[in-house]
Amino acid sequence: MKPVEKLRLLIGEEKVIIDKEKLIPYSHDASDASPVMPMAVIYPENTEDVEKAVEILYRERIPITPRGMGTSLSGGAVPTPGGVVISFERMNRILELDTENLTITVEPGVITGDLIRAVESENLFYPPDPASLETCTIGGNVAENAGGPRAFKYGTTRHYVLELEAVVGEGKRITTGKKTKKWVVGYDLPQLLTGSEGTLGILTRITLRLLPKPPSTFTLLAAFGSEENAARSVSRIIKNGLLPSAMEYVDGKCIEAVGQEIAPFLPSGTGAILLIEFDGFGPEFESQVERAYELMEKDGVIEVFVASDSATREKLWKARRNVLPSLEKLGRKIRHEDVVVPRNMIPALVEYTRVVEEKTGLMLATFGHAGDGNIHVNILYDEGQESSMEKAVDMVIEKVWELGGTAAGEHGIGLLKKKHLYRELDPVTIELQKAIKGIFDPLRLFNPDKVF
Ligand SMILES: Cc1cc2nc3c(=O)[nH]c(=O)nc-3n(C[C@H](O)[C@H](O)[C@H](O)COP(=O)(O)OP(=O)(O)OC[C@H]3O[C@@H](n4cnc5c(N)ncnc54)[C@H](O)[C@@H]3O)c2cc1C
């Protein structure tokens, strides 16, 4: 019997598709990695389905790519040739929202925005908020250790992971971590699985820590005449001890390319914007907002739009979240680099992207989580310009290392950033990590070719 027939027999016909037309959406993710058609897509409805599927696939030595919503920007969700995709679309239930112990337990296919809304309806708070939150899953977020604007104050997904259930090699189930606030029984496998990009195990249940919801939020969108001024204000705000919950940067290239679409209200002459949000309560919170305004004036801020109500706030955030989708509408290919530099080096990095533009003839648009020094450098290119794009990538990454930064902050290594990993990590660390992979996945069938 063929493997697909075995799978259908064991977990149900309707949970395994092989129809070519239906497989196409699973052949790519949101990155510019070349598409690969999977042999089949499996839609488990519970952990038992995943265990049975992995057992068969392991026996048949078939590569497995777990998939949330395919918004990965590093090629992590692109299948391996001859492999199958396990899609978590049908495992999207919130299993428990514990309002006494401030935790939530979910299946991996829950959309991040739905989780955030469920939590906030109980006056609680789940901070990690990738800009893709309406179109990505919590399983994908844990697998990528996703960040987002609020990571500046609250940290990334890994700071909220308490307990994970996963299926590892040969279809064995593990439950690791605890729902409790503290836990030191054995190695911290939940943290190892977080950010492992589907290469160590397949996440089937996730328990996350929650916080009380901050009572007030205040958002500012500041328009600057130049990128350097906006970048300088980021350092100034941090140096002066302010702690916004988010501090996002969008450069002049993005505004030029898509400004009318993302923020038609921007004054002419806007060369860059900062979107800054404060949350908290009391006089200290209010004085932080005022102080931010004063500090940005020192960098010649042209205009500041403010929002204290949720409708206006949503309008300002929509402008920020639409930057990448709007860039994509330009119809060119985009290589999304996801670098992090010490925050006082942001002006130097931004300035250097103009040098790269001159040397390669390509357009580089930057935006991202400036408060973390996490700048998304988007290299726009067309068919036939691949070698210029690769040259631009190398120039940017070399510069980032020279500035004391790292090649990847939150989008993972996937397929597209492997060469950065091999240069950023020392050989012994790489061998150790490969050995760890072999323990979880002896036949190396979980998302092969990703990360290493
Ligand atoms: C417009 C846009 C904005 C974005 N903004 C941000 C941002 O602000 N911050 C940020 O961090 N990222 C951002 N991203 C990147 C992306 O959304 C995140 O990496 C997200 O976590 C991926 O979730 P997903 O459900 O789409 O996962 P997928 O893309 O389907 O998968 C991502 C990786 O996780 C693995 N995986 C998925 N589910 C599981 C599972 N159950 N078990 C094990 N492995 C699994 C996959 O194999 C793959 O390696 C953005 C992307 C886009 C397109």
XYZ file of C-alpha atoms and ligand atoms in Angstrom:
505
model
C 0.000 0.000 0.000
C 1.277 3.509 -0.870
C 2.119 5.831 2.079
C -0.749 8.205 1.235
C -3.223 5.318 1.246
C -1.879 4.159 4.616
C -2.279 7.685 5.980
C -5.843 7.916 4.686
C -6.718 4.560 6.133
C -5.272 5.363 9.524
C -6.330 8.976 10.123
C -9.205 9.425 7.656
C -9.538 10.098 3.944
C -10.782 13.666 4.364
C -7.656 14.589 6.326
C -5.174 13.885 3.522
C -5.267 15.706 0.178
C -3.228 14.995 -2.940
C -5.226 16.989 -5.498
C -2.620 19.127 -7.345
C -4.782 22.270 -7.491
C -5.337 22.137 -3.733
C -1.643 21.567 -3.040
C -0.494 24.757 -4.798
C -1.136 27.166 -1.855
C 1.093 24.959 0.304
C 4.050 25.085 -2.110
C 5.312 28.473 -0.934
C 5.342 30.862 1.990
C 5.482 34.682 2.117
C 9.206 34.765 1.273
C 10.879 34.815 -2.155
C 12.046 31.178 -1.756
C 11.262 29.062 -4.833
C 8.035 27.061 -4.461
C 8.130 23.277 -4.005
C 4.991 21.173 -4.479
C 4.346 18.816 -1.546
C 3.346 15.229 -2.214
C 0.320 15.629 0.078
C -1.139 17.870 2.766
C -2.358 16.376 6.032
C -4.911 18.180 8.219
C -4.763 16.628 11.693
C -7.682 17.285 14.008
C -5.958 16.219 17.217
C -2.586 15.096 18.591
C -3.359 11.418 17.907
C -3.650 12.215 14.191
C -0.210 13.865 14.302
C 1.305 10.897 16.168
C -0.099 8.406 13.665
C 0.930 10.500 10.662
C 4.492 10.995 11.910
C 4.797 7.288 12.724
C 3.904 6.330 9.143
C 5.948 9.110 7.537
C 8.918 8.167 9.657
C 8.617 4.526 8.652
C 8.406 5.542 4.998
C 11.213 8.128 5.394
C 9.098 10.973 4.027
C 10.078 14.578 4.924
C 7.560 16.539 6.981
C 7.012 20.310 7.007
C 4.661 21.559 9.720
C 2.723 24.648 8.650
C 0.623 27.342 10.283
C -0.503 29.992 7.803
C 2.625 30.168 5.643
C 3.535 33.792 6.470
C 7.178 32.855 7.071
C 9.584 35.318 5.493
C 12.585 32.962 5.475
C 11.308 29.993 3.446
C 10.665 27.952 6.614
C 7.234 26.737 5.528
C 8.265 25.711 1.997
C 8.012 21.916 1.714
C 10.923 19.602 0.931
C 10.823 17.858 -2.481
C 8.975 14.565 -2.084
C 7.714 15.614 1.331
C 4.357 16.304 2.940
C 2.933 19.309 4.759
C 1.131 18.970 8.077
C -1.223 21.935 8.209
C -2.761 23.004 11.512
C -5.829 24.743 10.079
C -8.187 22.309 11.805
C -6.390 22.311 15.159
C -7.467 25.836 16.047
C -9.243 25.545 19.392
C -8.657 27.523 22.534
C -8.614 24.733 25.107
C -8.449 26.718 28.345
C -8.303 30.366 29.369
C -7.349 30.297 33.037
C -8.207 33.733 34.425
C -7.054 32.812 37.952
C -3.565 31.647 37.026
C -3.226 33.904 33.981
C -2.508 31.252 31.355
C -4.021 30.170 28.065
C -3.746 26.716 26.483
C -4.353 26.412 22.765
C -3.934 24.204 19.746
C -1.211 25.455 17.396
C -3.548 26.532 14.581
C -5.212 29.347 16.572
C -4.790 32.660 14.723
C -2.713 35.006 16.890
C -5.202 37.890 16.572
C -8.046 35.595 17.740
C -5.999 34.575 20.778
C -5.262 38.218 21.620
C -8.956 39.149 21.340
C -10.046 36.184 23.495
C -7.522 37.147 26.156
C -8.423 40.845 26.098
C -12.132 40.037 26.478
C -11.149 38.822 29.974
C -9.158 42.001 30.631
C -5.904 40.087 30.233
C -2.959 40.689 27.918
C -0.829 38.566 25.573
C 1.921 40.937 24.393
C 3.602 39.257 21.351
C 1.979 40.960 18.368
C 3.656 40.193 15.026
C 2.464 42.605 12.352
C 1.007 39.525 10.621
C -1.159 38.701 13.656
C -4.414 38.402 11.689
C -2.884 35.911 9.260
C -0.442 33.809 11.303
C -0.848 31.097 13.937
C 0.395 30.764 17.461
C 2.146 27.499 16.455
C 4.061 29.409 13.780
C 4.856 32.121 16.337
C 6.307 29.629 18.823
C 8.204 27.796 16.062
C 9.744 31.103 14.899
C 9.958 32.766 18.321
C 8.041 35.620 16.697
C 8.437 39.143 17.950
C 6.450 42.220 17.094
C 6.227 45.878 18.057
C 5.539 45.196 21.732
C 8.678 43.049 22.087
C 10.518 46.260 22.961
C 8.885 46.376 26.381
C 7.486 42.863 26.787
C 9.859 40.473 24.983
C 9.195 37.906 22.271
C 7.055 34.757 22.166
C 9.622 32.742 24.141
C 9.037 34.914 27.213
C 5.443 33.618 27.357
C 5.872 29.896 26.607
C 5.218 27.748 29.703
C 4.362 24.245 28.523
C 4.472 22.527 25.136
C 3.154 19.274 23.813
C 5.011 18.075 20.730
C 5.382 15.019 18.544
C 9.023 14.114 17.963
C 10.820 11.451 15.878
C 8.983 8.181 15.192
C 5.713 9.758 16.321
C 6.485 9.925 20.052
C 4.585 12.481 22.101
C 6.255 14.642 24.744
C 4.835 17.184 27.173
C 7.467 19.525 28.515
C 7.413 22.513 30.858
C 4.643 23.330 33.338
C 1.720 25.648 33.590
C 3.186 26.948 36.839
C 5.031 30.264 37.120
C 8.308 28.535 37.986
C 9.736 25.240 36.714
C 13.273 23.826 36.795
C 12.744 20.075 36.523
C 15.273 19.073 33.877
C 16.541 20.911 30.819
C 14.393 23.703 29.477
C 13.018 21.915 26.423
C 10.119 24.363 25.901
C 12.710 27.077 25.283
C 14.679 24.792 22.967
C 11.580 23.979 20.936
C 10.673 27.660 20.788
C 12.342 29.080 17.704
C 13.266 25.603 16.379
C 11.380 26.268 13.116
C 9.685 22.881 12.915
C 13.037 21.074 12.803
C 12.950 19.365 16.223
C 9.312 18.474 16.752
C 5.757 19.238 15.764
C 3.932 21.392 18.282
C 0.457 20.158 19.102
C -0.508 22.062 22.283
C 0.826 25.335 23.701
C 0.374 26.927 27.120
C 1.253 30.604 27.397
C 1.663 33.035 30.264
C -0.595 36.087 30.315
C -0.422 39.486 31.999
C -3.085 41.840 33.306
C -4.182 44.232 30.577
C -2.569 47.691 30.932
C -5.356 50.166 31.731
C -4.361 52.912 29.282
C -2.620 53.111 25.962
C -1.459 56.185 24.120
C -0.126 56.167 20.562
C 1.908 58.765 18.681
C 2.762 58.752 15.002
C 5.617 61.195 14.434
C 6.602 62.433 10.970
C 10.257 63.446 10.479
C 11.933 65.225 7.588
C 14.705 62.639 7.327
C 15.494 59.059 8.221
C 18.549 60.130 10.211
C 16.423 62.415 12.410
C 13.880 59.677 13.099
C 16.643 57.139 13.844
C 18.365 59.617 16.151
C 15.125 60.138 18.072
C 14.952 56.384 18.749
C 18.306 56.510 20.537
C 17.396 59.738 22.310
C 14.155 58.306 23.687
C 15.881 55.167 24.956
C 18.849 57.062 26.388
C 16.486 59.270 28.358
C 15.010 56.281 30.148
C 11.589 56.175 28.496
C 10.037 52.752 28.010
C 7.398 52.788 25.282
C 5.567 49.504 24.686
C 6.445 49.869 20.989
C 8.665 52.037 18.839
C 8.334 51.347 15.127
C 10.239 52.921 12.265
C 9.280 53.328 8.586
C 11.786 54.874 6.170
C 11.348 57.361 3.338
C 11.572 54.657 0.646
C 8.552 52.851 2.071
C 6.686 56.122 2.390
C 7.606 57.114 -1.139
C 6.595 53.730 -2.482
C 3.393 53.229 -0.578
C 2.818 56.329 1.559
C -0.509 57.317 0.038
C -1.839 53.867 0.711
C -0.496 53.381 4.223
C -0.946 56.891 5.598
C -2.553 59.481 3.299
C -2.549 61.977 6.185
C 1.268 62.368 6.282
C 2.538 65.904 5.568
C 4.507 66.405 2.368
C 8.244 66.258 3.020
C 7.898 63.323 5.409
C 11.167 61.401 5.169
C 10.491 58.793 7.862
C 7.982 58.039 10.589
C 8.089 56.657 14.104
C 5.056 54.998 15.637
C 5.411 55.048 19.388
C 3.046 53.551 21.907
C 3.008 53.866 25.678
C 0.920 51.778 28.007
C 0.440 51.976 31.735
C -1.366 54.277 34.094
C -0.964 57.256 36.429
C 1.137 60.422 36.273
C 4.327 58.574 35.323
C 2.679 57.248 32.173
C 1.452 60.731 31.185
C 4.829 62.334 31.774
C 6.506 59.724 29.537
C 4.232 60.706 26.648
C 4.996 64.419 27.131
C 8.709 63.763 27.461
C 8.768 61.718 24.209
C 7.192 64.659 22.419
C 9.836 67.080 23.797
C 12.680 64.740 22.847
C 11.443 64.299 19.279
C 11.242 68.081 18.897
C 15.013 68.136 19.405
C 15.281 66.000 16.254
C 13.061 68.340 14.285
C 9.868 66.273 14.248
C 7.514 67.861 11.680
C 4.154 66.690 12.962
C 2.831 64.308 15.599
C -0.522 62.547 15.251
C -1.912 61.300 18.534
C -4.432 58.632 19.426
C -5.833 57.826 22.808
C -9.039 56.129 21.584
C -9.013 52.686 20.042
C -10.423 53.684 16.615
C -7.706 56.299 15.958
C -5.065 53.994 17.382
C -6.148 51.241 15.027
C -5.875 53.691 12.091
C -2.262 54.503 12.993
C -1.351 50.842 13.509
C -3.014 49.907 10.230
C -0.618 52.294 8.507
C 2.332 50.458 10.058
C 0.991 46.934 9.478
C 0.241 47.726 5.827
C 3.832 48.621 4.975
C 4.945 45.140 3.904
C 1.690 44.158 2.138
C 1.838 47.505 0.287
C 5.469 46.957 -0.726
C 4.452 43.532 -2.026
C 1.783 45.139 -4.197
C 4.545 46.858 -6.180
C 4.795 43.487 -7.938
C 8.555 43.010 -7.482
C 10.354 40.214 -5.664
C 11.458 41.036 -2.131
C 14.286 39.535 -0.084
C 13.346 40.251 3.526
C 16.430 40.627 5.687
C 15.642 40.836 9.391
C 18.726 42.237 11.060
C 19.280 43.599 14.559
C 21.877 46.217 15.449
C 22.656 47.991 18.718
C 20.007 50.698 18.768
C 22.488 53.581 18.558
C 23.723 52.040 15.294
C 20.382 52.350 13.491
C 21.356 55.671 11.824
C 24.588 54.083 10.532
C 22.707 51.074 9.135
C 20.039 53.200 7.482
C 22.689 55.425 5.920
C 24.572 52.379 4.658
C 21.509 51.030 2.835
C 21.836 54.051 0.528
C 25.432 52.999 -0.255
C 24.151 49.510 -1.106
C 21.535 51.052 -3.395
C 24.231 52.973 -5.246
C 26.492 49.929 -5.602
C 23.793 47.471 -6.717
C 21.221 49.662 -8.443
C 18.455 48.041 -6.343
C 15.947 49.659 -4.006
C 16.273 48.960 -0.268
C 13.274 49.844 1.889
C 13.659 49.648 5.662
C 11.124 49.528 8.439
C 10.674 47.624 11.649
C 10.969 47.410 15.369
C 13.393 50.265 15.962
C 13.058 50.038 19.739
C 14.733 46.609 19.508
C 17.220 47.696 16.845
C 15.398 45.112 14.664
C 15.276 46.663 11.213
C 13.696 44.825 8.285
C 15.811 45.574 5.238
C 13.695 44.770 2.188
C 15.633 44.381 -1.027
C 13.360 44.818 -4.049
C 14.491 43.104 -7.241
C 13.215 41.696 -10.511
C 13.764 38.459 -12.401
C 17.359 38.457 -13.675
C 18.652 40.652 -10.808
C 19.331 37.746 -8.420
C 23.086 38.260 -8.306
C 22.705 41.985 -7.503
C 20.221 41.022 -4.788
C 22.688 38.499 -3.311
C 25.414 41.152 -3.403
C 23.110 43.590 -1.580
C 22.338 40.910 1.038
C 26.047 40.247 1.623
C 26.834 43.948 1.931
C 24.027 44.526 4.440
C 24.904 41.504 6.589
C 28.639 42.350 6.630
C 27.758 45.855 7.768
C 25.406 44.574 10.459
C 28.179 42.382 11.908
C 30.613 45.290 11.720
C 28.100 47.372 13.725
C 27.890 44.649 16.390
C 24.565 43.220 15.290
C 23.048 39.882 14.247
C 21.715 38.611 10.927
C 18.275 37.481 12.117
C 16.010 38.856 14.843
C 12.618 37.195 14.517
C 11.915 35.684 11.080
C 14.054 32.597 11.579
C 16.771 31.099 9.409
C 14.555 28.855 7.269
C 16.022 28.230 3.839
C 17.164 31.704 2.938
C 19.427 32.724 5.821
C 21.484 29.564 6.261
C 24.644 31.166 4.952
C 24.345 33.858 7.633
C 24.049 31.204 10.346
C 27.168 29.384 9.157
C 29.133 32.614 9.411
C 27.642 33.937 12.645
C 27.969 30.787 14.791
C 31.234 29.075 15.642
C 31.806 25.530 14.252
C 31.519 23.826 17.654
C 28.148 25.467 18.336
C 26.943 24.368 14.909
C 27.983 20.761 15.543
C 26.274 20.784 18.968
C 23.068 22.094 17.449
C 23.144 19.506 14.672
C 23.615 16.789 17.301
C 20.584 18.083 19.229
C 18.537 17.876 16.032
C 19.589 14.235 15.651
C 18.281 13.360 19.131
C 14.805 14.800 18.501
C 14.654 13.687 14.883
C 17.082 10.783 14.249
C 16.159 10.415 10.559
C 16.217 14.198 10.034
C 12.786 14.259 8.454
C 11.364 17.301 10.273
C 11.644 20.288 7.959
C 14.929 19.084 6.406
C 17.282 21.648 4.864
C 15.934 24.388 7.134
C 18.205 26.199 9.593
C 21.296 24.005 8.811
C 3.049 41.064 6.519
C 3.909 40.261 7.453
C 4.282 40.825 8.664
C 5.083 40.089 9.557
N 5.404 40.645 10.758
C 6.130 39.946 11.650
C 6.466 40.512 12.921
O 6.135 41.657 13.232
N 7.202 39.754 13.764
C 7.596 38.477 13.452
O 8.245 37.830 14.277
N 7.290 37.920 12.265
C 6.556 38.608 11.363
N 6.239 38.040 10.151
C 6.703 36.668 9.836
C 5.672 35.545 10.167
O 4.360 36.061 10.210
C 6.008 34.891 11.491
O 7.228 34.180 11.377
C 4.946 33.912 12.017
O 5.337 33.454 13.290
C 4.699 32.705 11.117
O 3.489 32.100 11.500
P 2.705 31.124 10.514
O 1.533 30.554 11.227
O 2.395 31.813 9.241
O 3.785 29.998 10.312
P 4.331 29.345 8.969
O 4.847 30.403 8.058
O 3.325 28.404 8.424
O 5.546 28.502 9.547
C 6.670 29.154 10.069
C 7.653 28.117 10.615
O 7.070 27.474 11.744
C 6.987 26.073 11.546
N 5.731 25.639 12.167
C 4.485 26.118 11.933
N 3.603 25.482 12.715
C 4.300 24.603 13.466
C 3.954 23.643 14.453
N 2.699 23.442 14.861
N 4.953 22.895 15.002
C 6.240 23.060 14.625
N 6.612 23.935 13.679
C 5.651 24.704 13.116
C 7.048 25.881 10.042
O 7.552 24.603 9.694
C 7.984 27.006 9.628
O 9.314 26.625 9.806
C 5.487 38.768 9.220
C 5.096 38.209 7.994
C 4.331 38.943 7.121
C 3.922 38.310 5.823
